[in-house]
């Protein structure tokens, strides 16, 4: 029996007497029999049987280690007020005019659930590129991400100047839950050059809110010309564990002990222009534009003031490639928003029409501009708080399908050799799959060069039916966070109506694929750990199972040419590879000259023997293995066949 704790709140038990597909969020794994503290899982789908256990396992994203680069602080100190809501951050990097670069944090708008304004800064056990600080010891804990201010001149100020630092914080969000021995700290640099901890928040207690903190600066040791403050996480250092998030950092004098700031700001990401996808082929969209266009697109705004306000907004839909504007709307009627409250802003998008013979790609920007009075009598002197009044969402109409929004909060992998995972897609007209793009995420171990088999399946009764294509590739990783690697087929695969793309877990080490938790398309995920395809959603109403939502970052590429026509018939070649004798006393043989590799697995999926095959070598000695049933995988660059063999002496 294996015990799991979900989010540090509830205890769930798995037993081996039932078959199921299960999703679990693991945070405190002290009770896990086969994992050390948070070693492996955030999310997994698992299939249990009497004979064996196999799973689609989820990890925090953790590429190979690269130490963060920390540059020297600015020579000229920043003047008050110091303010950053991170709405102006570019490429996920906090503004270098306010923050020292290289601290490992990253700016995003997808990793939290109730953030005050567009964009937050996220802290965890990996740097800004997702690279862990320690891969030598996977359980190592220590200082991890740090966000350090540039020097700020406080010289000449006194405690009577009422100097305060304020910010909002949240633990976990959509990331991994910090335990009680993890923490987020605020430190001040005194006039002796010593960092001193002023505030510390431990983990261990679930809290879904963004919480407000306001810290006074009254000690004269901090009132010097090169004062700095920093946020620092103490976390597990081997990946994106123990997530913390910061927003709306404000330091100034003459402040009162309150959080009332006249600011109405956008927050949630703009939803997709499309009804079913976040991206789809342009020519497939143009078959049924009205049916594929979303009924509405929306974002959310927050009023951070203790007084009600009123807002209007405009909406623009344009192609960022050509600049062509497809839709503009001005909602100039003022709508009240209560104090400290949220409100959705929604508009109905209009279907677009283009000539696909001329236009091959469109990148649609859905932009909301909230019309506020935040610049009048501003609460923060010199800061125009209209900076956080606009937000855009991108929907691509190109050559691929996607359910995900391009950002991965988790990564999942199949932990059983020969397990299969697919994602379902729907066509408006017959087409060709020319390849598959995947966000393959390095986790705990560099799998560069390991084999992965990409597969395409037809549809049968709402589940994968016949395998239409498979091709083996070598694993490689994208150079940037959330990057995709394309696996092209030699020739396109003709598909109709509904099809499935995914991968076969070939080796013993699981290959992790990004999971986007902001888009909810888990109903399109199917797994096969034997002979039967199982939809994940079959188990969402089971009260004994924790159920999670998200989209796998597996994107079929559409277009190109299908298999060439048959112009001649080659001599027939054997299609079935055999090993003999079966049962065997330990020495097995084969006849085919096509086989160039043999891998042998026990029934738990562990690789126990492997052999590169030479053309004249058609024998493998398994006499050192115990008696029992084994899986023998015969393969070359184009084909894989699995046989069962019984060792009996």
Coordinates of N, CA, C and O in Angstrom, one line a residue, residues 461-631:
X461 N -14.5 4.6 -32.1 CA -15.5 4.8 -31.0 C -15.0 5.7 -29.9 O -15.1 5.5 -28.7
X462 N -14.4 6.8 -30.4 CA -14.0 7.9 -29.4 C -12.7 7.6 -28.7 O -12.3 8.3 -27.7
X463 N -11.9 6.6 -29.2 CA -10.6 6.2 -28.6 C -9.7 5.9 -29.7 O -10.1 5.7 -30.9
X464 N -8.3 5.9 -29.4 CA -7.4 5.5 -30.5 C -7.7 4.1 -31.1 O -8.1 3.2 -30.3
X465 N -7.7 4.0 -32.4 CA -8.0 2.8 -33.1 C -6.8 2.1 -33.7 O -6.0 1.4 -33.0
X466 N -6.5 2.4 -35.0 CA -5.4 1.8 -35.7 C -4.2 2.8 -35.7 O -4.4 4.0 -35.9
X467 N -3.0 2.2 -35.5 CA -1.8 3.1 -35.5 C -1.5 3.4 -37.0 O -1.3 2.4 -37.8
X468 N -1.5 4.6 -37.4 CA -1.3 5.0 -38.8 C 0.2 5.3 -39.1 O 0.6 5.2 -40.2
X469 N 0.9 5.7 -38.1 CA 2.4 6.0 -38.3 C 3.1 6.0 -37.0 O 2.5 6.3 -35.9
X470 N 4.3 5.5 -37.0 CA 5.2 5.7 -35.9 C 6.6 5.8 -36.4 O 7.0 5.3 -37.4
X471 N 7.4 6.6 -35.7 CA 8.8 6.8 -36.1 C 9.6 7.1 -34.8 O 9.2 7.9 -33.9
X472 N 10.8 6.5 -34.7 CA 11.7 6.7 -33.6 C 12.5 7.9 -33.8 O 13.0 8.2 -34.9
X473 N 12.7 8.7 -32.8 CA 13.6 9.9 -32.8 C 14.5 9.9 -31.6 O 14.3 9.1 -30.6
X474 N 15.5 10.7 -31.6 CA 16.4 10.9 -30.4 C 15.9 12.1 -29.7 O 15.5 13.2 -30.3
X475 N 15.8 12.0 -28.4 CA 15.4 13.1 -27.5 C 16.4 14.3 -27.6 O 17.6 14.1 -27.6
X476 N 15.8 15.5 -27.7 CA 16.6 16.7 -27.6 C 15.7 17.7 -26.9 O 14.5 17.6 -26.8
X477 N 16.4 18.7 -26.3 CA 15.6 19.7 -25.5 C 15.7 21.1 -26.2 O 16.7 21.4 -26.9
X478 N 14.7 21.9 -26.1 CA 14.7 23.2 -26.6 C 15.6 24.1 -25.8 O 15.9 23.8 -24.6
X479 N 16.1 25.1 -26.4 CA 17.1 26.0 -25.7 C 16.5 27.0 -24.7 O 17.2 27.5 -23.9
X480 N 15.2 27.2 -24.8 CA 14.5 28.2 -24.0 C 13.4 27.5 -23.2 O 12.8 26.5 -23.6
X481 N 13.0 28.1 -22.1 CA 11.9 27.7 -21.3 C 10.6 27.6 -22.2 O 10.4 28.5 -23.0
X482 N 9.8 26.6 -22.1 CA 8.6 26.4 -22.9 C 8.8 26.3 -24.4 O 7.9 26.5 -25.2
X483 N 10.0 25.9 -24.8 CA 10.3 25.7 -26.2 C 9.8 24.4 -26.7 O 9.7 23.4 -25.9
X484 N 9.6 24.3 -28.0 CA 9.1 23.0 -28.6 C 10.1 22.5 -29.6 O 10.8 23.2 -30.2
X485 N 10.2 21.1 -29.6 CA 11.0 20.4 -30.5 C 10.1 19.7 -31.6 O 9.1 19.1 -31.2
X486 N 10.4 19.9 -32.8 CA 9.6 19.2 -33.9 C 10.1 17.9 -34.3 O 11.3 17.8 -34.6
X487 N 9.3 16.9 -34.4 CA 9.6 15.6 -34.9 C 8.9 15.3 -36.2 O 7.7 15.0 -36.2
X488 N 9.6 15.5 -37.3 CA 9.0 15.4 -38.6 C 8.9 13.9 -39.1 O 9.9 13.2 -38.9
X489 N 7.8 13.6 -39.8 CA 7.8 12.3 -40.4 C 8.4 12.4 -41.8 O 8.4 13.5 -42.4
X490 N 8.8 11.3 -42.4 CA 9.4 11.2 -43.7 C 8.3 11.6 -44.8 O 8.6 12.3 -45.7
X491 N 7.1 11.1 -44.6 CA 6.0 11.5 -45.4 C 4.8 11.8 -44.5 O 4.7 11.2 -43.4
X492 N 3.9 12.6 -44.9 CA 2.7 12.9 -44.1 C 1.8 11.7 -43.9 O 1.8 10.8 -44.7
X493 N 1.0 11.8 -42.9 CA 0.1 10.8 -42.6 C -1.4 11.3 -42.8 O -1.8 12.3 -42.2
X494 N -2.1 10.6 -43.7 CA -3.4 11.0 -44.1 C -4.4 10.8 -42.9 O -4.4 9.6 -42.3
X495 N -5.1 11.8 -42.5 CA -6.0 11.6 -41.3 C -7.4 12.2 -41.7 O -7.5 13.1 -42.6
X496 N -8.5 11.7 -41.1 CA -9.8 12.1 -41.4 C -10.5 12.3 -40.0 O -10.4 11.6 -39.1
X497 N -11.4 13.4 -40.0 CA -12.3 13.6 -38.9 C -11.5 13.7 -37.5 O -11.3 14.8 -37.1
X498 N -11.2 12.6 -36.9 CA -10.6 12.6 -35.6 C -9.4 11.8 -35.6 O -9.4 10.7 -36.2
X499 N -8.3 12.2 -35.0 CA -7.1 11.5 -34.9 C -6.4 11.8 -33.6 O -6.8 12.6 -32.8
X500 N -5.3 11.0 -33.3 CA -4.6 11.1 -32.0 C -3.1 11.1 -32.3 O -2.6 10.4 -33.2
X501 N -2.4 11.9 -31.6 CA -0.9 11.9 -31.6 C -0.4 11.8 -30.2 O -1.0 12.2 -29.3
X502 N 0.8 11.1 -30.1 CA 1.4 10.9 -28.8 C 2.7 10.2 -29.0 O 3.3 10.2 -30.0
X503 N 3.1 9.5 -27.9 CA 4.4 8.9 -27.9 C 4.3 7.6 -27.1 O 3.5 7.3 -26.3
X504 N 5.3 6.7 -27.5 CA 5.5 5.4 -26.9 C 6.7 5.6 -26.0 O 7.8 6.0 -26.4
X505 N 6.5 5.2 -24.7 CA 7.7 5.2 -23.8 C 8.6 4.0 -24.1 O 8.2 2.9 -23.7
X506 N 9.7 4.2 -24.7 CA 10.6 3.1 -25.2 C 11.5 2.7 -24.1 O 11.6 1.5 -23.7
X507 N 12.3 3.6 -23.6 CA 13.3 3.3 -22.6 C 12.8 3.2 -21.2 O 11.6 3.4 -20.9
X508 N 13.7 2.9 -20.3 CA 13.3 2.8 -18.9 C 13.1 4.2 -18.2 O 12.3 4.3 -17.3
X509 N 13.9 5.2 -18.7 CA 13.7 6.5 -18.1 C 12.6 7.3 -18.8 O 12.5 7.3 -20.0
X510 N 11.7 7.8 -18.0 CA 10.5 8.5 -18.6 C 10.9 9.8 -19.2 O 11.7 10.6 -18.7
X511 N 10.3 10.1 -20.3 CA 10.6 11.4 -21.1 C 9.4 12.4 -20.7 O 8.3 12.1 -21.0
X512 N 9.8 13.5 -20.1 CA 8.8 14.4 -19.5 C 8.3 15.3 -20.6 O 9.1 15.9 -21.4
X513 N 7.0 15.6 -20.6 CA 6.3 16.5 -21.5 C 5.6 17.5 -20.7 O 5.0 17.3 -19.7
X514 N 5.6 18.8 -21.2 CA 5.0 19.9 -20.5 C 3.5 19.7 -20.4 O 2.8 19.3 -21.3
X515 N 3.0 20.2 -19.2 CA 1.6 20.2 -18.9 C 1.2 21.6 -18.6 O 1.7 22.2 -17.6
X516 N 0.2 22.1 -19.3 CA -0.3 23.5 -19.1 C -1.6 23.4 -18.2 O -2.6 22.8 -18.6
X517 N -1.5 23.9 -17.0 CA -2.7 23.8 -16.1 C -3.7 24.9 -16.2 O -4.8 24.9 -15.6
X518 N -3.4 25.9 -17.1 CA -4.4 27.0 -17.3 C -5.4 26.7 -18.3 O -6.5 27.4 -18.3
X519 N -5.2 25.7 -19.1 CA -6.2 25.3 -20.1 C -6.7 23.9 -19.8 O -5.9 23.0 -19.4
X520 N -7.9 23.7 -19.8 CA -8.5 22.4 -19.2 C -9.0 21.5 -20.3 O -10.2 21.5 -20.7
X521 N -8.1 20.7 -20.9 CA -8.4 19.8 -21.9 C -8.0 18.4 -21.6 O -7.5 17.6 -22.5
X522 N -8.0 18.0 -20.3 CA -7.6 16.7 -19.9 C -8.6 15.6 -20.5 O -8.2 14.4 -20.6
X523 N -9.8 16.1 -21.0 CA -10.7 15.1 -21.6 C -10.2 14.6 -23.0 O -10.8 13.7 -23.5
X524 N -9.1 15.2 -23.5 CA -8.5 14.7 -24.7 C -7.3 13.8 -24.5 O -6.7 13.4 -25.5
X525 N -7.0 13.5 -23.3 CA -5.8 12.6 -23.0 C -6.3 11.2 -22.8 O -7.2 10.9 -22.1
X526 N -5.5 10.3 -23.4 CA -5.7 8.8 -23.3 C -4.4 8.1 -23.1 O -3.4 8.5 -23.6
X527 N -4.5 7.1 -22.2 CA -3.3 6.3 -21.9 C -3.5 4.9 -22.2 O -4.7 4.4 -22.1
X528 N -2.5 4.1 -22.5 CA -2.5 2.7 -22.8 C -1.3 2.0 -22.2 O -0.2 2.3 -22.6
X529 N -1.6 1.2 -21.2 CA -0.5 0.5 -20.5 C -0.5 -1.0 -20.8 O 0.3 -1.7 -20.1
X530 N -1.3 -1.4 -21.7 CA -1.3 -2.8 -22.1 C -2.0 -2.9 -23.4 O -1.4 -2.6 -24.5
X531 N -3.3 -3.4 -23.4 CA -4.0 -3.6 -24.6 C -5.2 -2.6 -24.7 O -6.0 -2.7 -25.7
X532 N -5.5 -1.8 -23.7 CA -6.7 -1.0 -23.7 C -6.4 0.5 -23.5 O -5.6 0.9 -22.7
X533 N -7.0 1.3 -24.3 CA -6.9 2.8 -24.2 C -7.9 3.2 -23.1 O -9.1 2.9 -23.2
X534 N -7.4 4.1 -22.2 CA -8.2 4.5 -21.1 C -8.3 6.1 -21.1 O -7.3 6.7 -21.1
X535 N -9.5 6.7 -21.2 CA -9.6 8.1 -21.1 C -9.5 8.6 -19.6 O -10.1 8.0 -18.7
X536 N -8.7 9.6 -19.4 CA -8.5 10.1 -18.1 C -9.8 10.5 -17.4 O -10.0 10.3 -16.2
X537 N -10.7 11.1 -18.2 CA -11.9 11.7 -17.6 C -12.8 10.6 -17.1 O -13.8 10.9 -16.5
X538 N -12.6 9.3 -17.4 CA -13.4 8.3 -16.9 C -13.5 8.3 -15.4 O -14.4 7.7 -14.8
X539 N -12.5 8.9 -14.7 CA -12.3 8.8 -13.3 C -12.6 10.1 -12.6 O -12.3 10.2 -11.4
X540 N -13.1 11.1 -13.2 CA -13.2 12.4 -12.6 C -14.3 12.5 -11.5 O -14.2 13.3 -10.6
X541 N -15.3 11.6 -11.6 CA -16.3 11.6 -10.6 C -16.1 10.6 -9.5 O -17.0 10.4 -8.6
X542 N -15.0 9.9 -9.5 CA -14.7 9.0 -8.4 C -14.3 9.7 -7.1 O -13.3 10.4 -7.1
X543 N -15.1 9.6 -6.1 CA -14.8 10.4 -4.8 C -13.5 10.0 -4.2 O -13.0 10.7 -3.3
X544 N -12.9 8.8 -4.5 CA -11.7 8.3 -3.9 C -10.5 8.8 -4.6 O -9.4 8.5 -4.2
X545 N -10.6 9.5 -5.8 CA -9.5 9.9 -6.6 C -9.4 11.4 -6.6 O -10.4 12.2 -6.6
X546 N -8.1 11.9 -6.5 CA -7.9 13.3 -6.8 C -7.8 13.5 -8.3 O -7.1 12.8 -9.0
X547 N -8.5 14.6 -8.8 CA -8.6 14.7 -10.2 C -8.0 16.1 -10.6 O -8.3 17.1 -10.0
X548 N -7.2 16.1 -11.6 CA -6.5 17.4 -12.0 C -6.8 17.7 -13.5 O -7.1 16.8 -14.3
X549 N -6.6 19.0 -13.8 CA -7.0 19.5 -15.1 C -5.7 20.0 -15.8 O -4.8 20.6 -15.1
X550 N -5.7 20.0 -17.1 CA -4.6 20.5 -17.8 C -4.5 20.0 -19.3 O -5.2 19.1 -19.7
X551 N -3.6 20.6 -20.0 CA -3.4 20.2 -21.4 C -1.9 19.8 -21.7 O -1.0 20.5 -21.3
X552 N -1.7 18.6 -22.3 CA -0.4 18.2 -22.6 C 0.1 19.0 -23.8 O -0.6 19.3 -24.8
X553 N 1.4 19.4 -23.8 CA 1.9 20.2 -24.8 C 2.5 19.3 -26.0 O 3.7 19.2 -26.2
X554 N 1.5 18.7 -26.7 CA 1.8 17.9 -27.8 C 1.0 18.4 -29.0 O -0.3 18.5 -28.9
X555 N 1.6 18.9 -30.0 CA 1.0 19.7 -31.1 C 1.2 19.0 -32.4 O 2.4 19.0 -32.9
X556 N 0.2 18.5 -33.1 CA 0.4 17.9 -34.4 C 0.6 19.0 -35.5 O -0.1 20.0 -35.4
X557 N 1.5 18.8 -36.4 CA 1.8 19.7 -37.5 C 1.0 19.2 -38.7 O 1.1 18.1 -39.1
X558 N 0.2 20.2 -39.3 CA -0.7 19.8 -40.3 C -0.2 20.4 -41.7 O 0.2 21.5 -41.7
X559 N -0.2 19.5 -42.7 CA 0.1 20.0 -44.0 C 1.2 19.1 -44.6 O 1.7 18.1 -44.0
X560 N 1.7 19.4 -45.8 CA 2.7 18.6 -46.5 C 2.0 17.5 -47.4 O 0.8 17.5 -47.6
X561 N 2.8 16.6 -47.8 CA 2.3 15.6 -48.7 C 2.3 14.3 -48.0 O 3.1 13.9 -47.1
X562 N 1.3 13.5 -48.4 CA 1.1 12.1 -47.8 C 2.1 11.2 -48.5 O 3.0 11.5 -49.3
X563 N 2.0 9.9 -48.1 CA 2.8 8.8 -48.7 C 2.8 8.9 -50.2 O 1.7 9.1 -50.8
X564 N 3.9 8.7 -50.9 CA 3.9 8.7 -52.4 C 3.1 7.6 -52.9 O 3.0 6.5 -52.3
X565 N 2.6 7.7 -54.2 CA 1.9 6.6 -54.8 C 2.8 5.4 -55.0 O 4.0 5.6 -55.2
X566 N 2.1 4.2 -55.0 CA 2.9 3.0 -55.3 C 3.1 2.9 -56.8 O 2.1 2.9 -57.6
X567 N 4.4 2.8 -57.2 CA 4.7 2.7 -58.7 C 5.2 1.3 -59.0 O 5.3 0.9 -60.2
X568 N 5.6 0.5 -58.0 CA 6.0 -0.9 -58.2 C 5.8 -1.6 -56.9 O 5.6 -1.1 -55.9
X569 N 5.9 -3.0 -57.0 CA 5.7 -3.8 -55.9 C 7.1 -4.5 -55.5 O 7.7 -5.2 -56.4
X570 N 7.6 -4.2 -54.3 CA 8.8 -4.8 -53.9 C 8.6 -6.3 -53.5 O 7.4 -6.6 -53.1
X571 N 9.6 -7.1 -53.5 CA 9.4 -8.5 -53.1 C 8.9 -8.5 -51.6 O 9.3 -7.7 -50.8
X572 N 8.0 -9.4 -51.3 CA 7.4 -9.5 -50.0 C 8.5 -9.8 -49.0 O 9.3 -10.7 -49.2
X573 N 8.5 -9.1 -47.8 CA 9.5 -9.4 -46.8 C 8.7 -9.8 -45.5 O 7.6 -9.3 -45.3
X574 N 9.3 -10.6 -44.7 CA 8.6 -11.0 -43.5 C 8.2 -9.8 -42.6 O 9.0 -8.9 -42.5
X575 N 7.0 -9.8 -42.1 CA 6.5 -8.7 -41.3 C 6.5 -9.0 -39.8 O 6.3 -8.1 -39.0
X576 N 6.8 -10.3 -39.5 CA 6.8 -10.7 -38.1 C 8.2 -11.1 -37.7 O 8.7 -12.0 -38.4
X577 N 8.7 -10.5 -36.7 CA 10.0 -11.0 -36.2 C 9.7 -11.9 -35.0 O 8.8 -11.7 -34.2
X578 N 10.5 -13.0 -35.0 CA 10.3 -14.0 -34.0 C 11.6 -14.3 -33.2 O 12.7 -14.1 -33.8
X579 N 11.4 -14.7 -32.0 CA 12.6 -15.2 -31.2 C 12.2 -16.6 -30.8 O 11.0 -16.9 -30.5
X580 N 13.2 -17.5 -30.7 CA 13.0 -18.9 -30.4 C 14.2 -19.4 -29.7 O 15.3 -18.8 -29.8
X581 N 14.1 -20.6 -29.0 CA 12.9 -21.3 -28.7 C 12.1 -20.5 -27.6 O 12.6 -19.7 -26.9
X582 N 10.8 -20.9 -27.4 CA 10.0 -20.3 -26.4 C 9.0 -21.3 -25.8 O 8.2 -21.8 -26.6
X583 N 9.2 -21.8 -24.6 CA 10.1 -21.4 -23.6 C 11.6 -21.6 -23.9 O 11.9 -22.5 -24.8
X584 N 12.5 -20.9 -23.2 CA 13.9 -21.0 -23.5 C 14.6 -21.3 -22.2 O 14.2 -20.9 -21.1
X585 N 15.8 -22.0 -22.3 CA 16.6 -22.3 -21.2 C 17.6 -21.2 -20.9 O 18.5 -21.3 -20.0
X586 N 17.5 -20.1 -21.7 CA 18.4 -18.9 -21.5 C 19.0 -18.4 -22.8 O 19.4 -17.3 -22.8
X587 N 19.1 -19.2 -23.8 CA 19.7 -18.8 -25.1 C 18.6 -18.6 -26.1 O 17.9 -19.6 -26.4
X588 N 18.5 -17.4 -26.6 CA 17.4 -17.1 -27.6 C 18.1 -16.8 -28.9 O 19.2 -16.3 -29.0
X589 N 17.3 -17.0 -30.0 CA 17.8 -16.8 -31.4 C 16.7 -16.1 -32.2 O 15.6 -16.0 -31.8
X590 N 17.1 -15.6 -33.3 CA 16.2 -15.0 -34.3 C 16.9 -15.1 -35.7 O 18.1 -15.4 -35.8
X591 N 16.0 -14.9 -36.7 CA 16.5 -15.1 -38.1 C 16.6 -13.8 -38.9 O 17.4 -13.7 -39.8
X592 N 15.8 -12.8 -38.6 CA 15.8 -11.6 -39.4 C 17.1 -10.8 -39.4 O 17.7 -10.7 -38.3
X593 N 17.5 -10.3 -40.5 CA 18.6 -9.5 -40.7 C 18.3 -8.0 -40.4 O 19.2 -7.1 -40.4
X594 N 17.0 -7.7 -40.2 CA 16.5 -6.3 -40.0 C 16.7 -5.8 -38.6 O 16.8 -4.6 -38.3
X595 N 16.8 -6.7 -37.6 CA 16.9 -6.3 -36.2 C 18.3 -5.8 -35.9 O 19.3 -6.4 -36.3
X596 N 18.4 -4.6 -35.3 CA 19.7 -4.1 -34.9 C 19.8 -3.8 -33.4 O 20.9 -3.3 -33.0
X597 N 18.7 -4.0 -32.6 CA 18.8 -3.8 -31.2 C 17.8 -4.7 -30.5 O 16.6 -4.8 -31.0
X598 N 18.2 -5.2 -29.3 CA 17.3 -6.0 -28.5 C 17.3 -5.5 -27.1 O 18.4 -5.4 -26.5
X599 N 16.2 -5.3 -26.5 CA 16.1 -4.9 -25.1 C 15.2 -5.9 -24.4 O 14.1 -6.2 -24.9
X600 N 15.5 -6.2 -23.2 CA 14.8 -7.2 -22.4 C 14.3 -6.6 -21.1 O 15.1 -6.0 -20.4
X601 N 13.0 -6.7 -20.8 CA 12.4 -6.1 -19.6 C 11.7 -7.1 -18.8 O 11.1 -8.1 -19.3
X602 N 11.8 -7.0 -17.5 CA 10.9 -7.8 -16.7 C 9.5 -7.2 -16.6 O 9.3 -6.2 -17.2
X603 N 8.6 -7.9 -15.9 CA 7.2 -7.5 -15.9 C 6.9 -6.2 -15.1 O 5.8 -5.7 -15.2
X604 N 7.9 -5.7 -14.4 CA 7.7 -4.4 -13.7 C 8.1 -3.3 -14.6 O 8.0 -2.1 -14.3
X605 N 8.7 -3.6 -15.8 CA 9.1 -2.6 -16.8 C 10.6 -2.2 -16.7 O 11.0 -1.3 -17.4
X606 N 11.3 -2.9 -15.8 CA 12.7 -2.6 -15.6 C 13.5 -3.2 -16.8 O 13.3 -4.4 -17.1
X607 N 14.5 -2.5 -17.3 CA 15.4 -3.0 -18.4 C 16.4 -3.9 -17.7 O 17.2 -3.4 -16.9
X608 N 16.5 -5.1 -18.1 CA 17.4 -6.1 -17.5 C 18.6 -6.5 -18.4 O 19.6 -6.9 -17.9
X609 N 18.4 -6.4 -19.7 CA 19.4 -6.7 -20.7 C 19.2 -5.9 -21.9 O 18.1 -5.6 -22.3
X610 N 20.3 -5.5 -22.6 CA 20.2 -4.9 -23.9 C 21.4 -5.2 -24.7 O 22.5 -5.5 -24.2
X611 N 21.2 -5.2 -26.0 CA 22.3 -5.7 -26.9 C 22.1 -5.0 -28.3 O 21.0 -5.0 -28.9
X612 N 23.2 -4.4 -28.8 CA 23.2 -3.9 -30.2 C 23.6 -5.1 -31.0 O 24.5 -5.9 -30.8
X613 N 22.8 -5.3 -32.1 CA 22.9 -6.6 -32.9 C 23.7 -6.3 -34.1 O 23.5 -5.3 -34.9
X614 N 24.7 -7.1 -34.3 CA 25.5 -7.1 -35.6 C 24.8 -8.1 -36.6 O 24.1 -9.0 -36.2
X615 N 25.1 -7.8 -37.9 CA 24.4 -8.6 -38.9 C 24.5 -10.1 -38.8 O 23.6 -10.9 -39.1
X616 N 25.7 -10.5 -38.3 CA 26.0 -12.0 -38.3 C 25.6 -12.5 -36.9 O 25.7 -13.7 -36.7
X617 N 25.2 -11.7 -36.0 CA 25.0 -12.1 -34.6 C 23.5 -12.2 -34.4 O 22.7 -11.3 -34.5
X618 N 23.0 -13.5 -34.2 CA 21.6 -13.7 -34.1 C 21.3 -14.5 -32.8 O 20.4 -15.3 -32.8
X619 N 22.1 -14.3 -31.8 CA 21.9 -15.0 -30.5 C 22.1 -14.0 -29.4 O 22.9 -13.1 -29.4
X620 N 21.3 -14.3 -28.3 CA 21.5 -13.5 -27.1 C 21.4 -14.5 -25.9 O 20.4 -15.3 -25.8
X621 N 22.3 -14.3 -24.9 CA 22.3 -15.2 -23.8 C 21.7 -14.5 -22.6 O 22.1 -13.5 -22.1
X622 N 20.6 -15.2 -22.1 CA 19.8 -14.6 -21.0 C 19.9 -15.6 -19.8 O 19.1 -15.5 -18.9
X623 N 20.9 -16.5 -19.8 CA 21.0 -17.5 -18.8 C 21.2 -17.0 -17.4 O 20.9 -17.7 -16.4
X624 N 21.7 -15.7 -17.2 CA 21.9 -15.2 -15.9 C 20.6 -14.6 -15.3 O 20.6 -14.3 -14.1
X625 N 19.6 -14.5 -16.1 CA 18.3 -14.0 -15.5 C 17.5 -15.1 -14.9 O 17.6 -16.3 -15.3
X626 N 16.8 -14.8 -13.8 CA 15.9 -15.8 -13.1 C 14.8 -16.3 -14.1 O 14.5 -15.6 -15.0
X627 N 14.3 -17.5 -13.8 CA 13.2 -18.0 -14.5 C 12.0 -17.0 -14.4 O 11.8 -16.4 -13.4
X628 N 11.2 -17.0 -15.5 CA 10.0 -16.1 -15.4 C 9.7 -15.6 -16.8 O 10.4 -15.9 -17.8
X629 N 8.7 -14.8 -16.8 CA 8.2 -14.2 -18.1 C 8.9 -12.9 -18.3 O 9.0 -12.0 -17.4
X630 N 9.3 -12.6 -19.6 CA 10.0 -11.4 -19.9 C 9.4 -10.8 -21.2 O 8.8 -11.5 -22.0
X631 N 9.6 -9.5 -21.4 CA 9.3 -8.8 -22.6 C 10.5 -8.5 -23.4 O 11.5 -7.9 -22.9

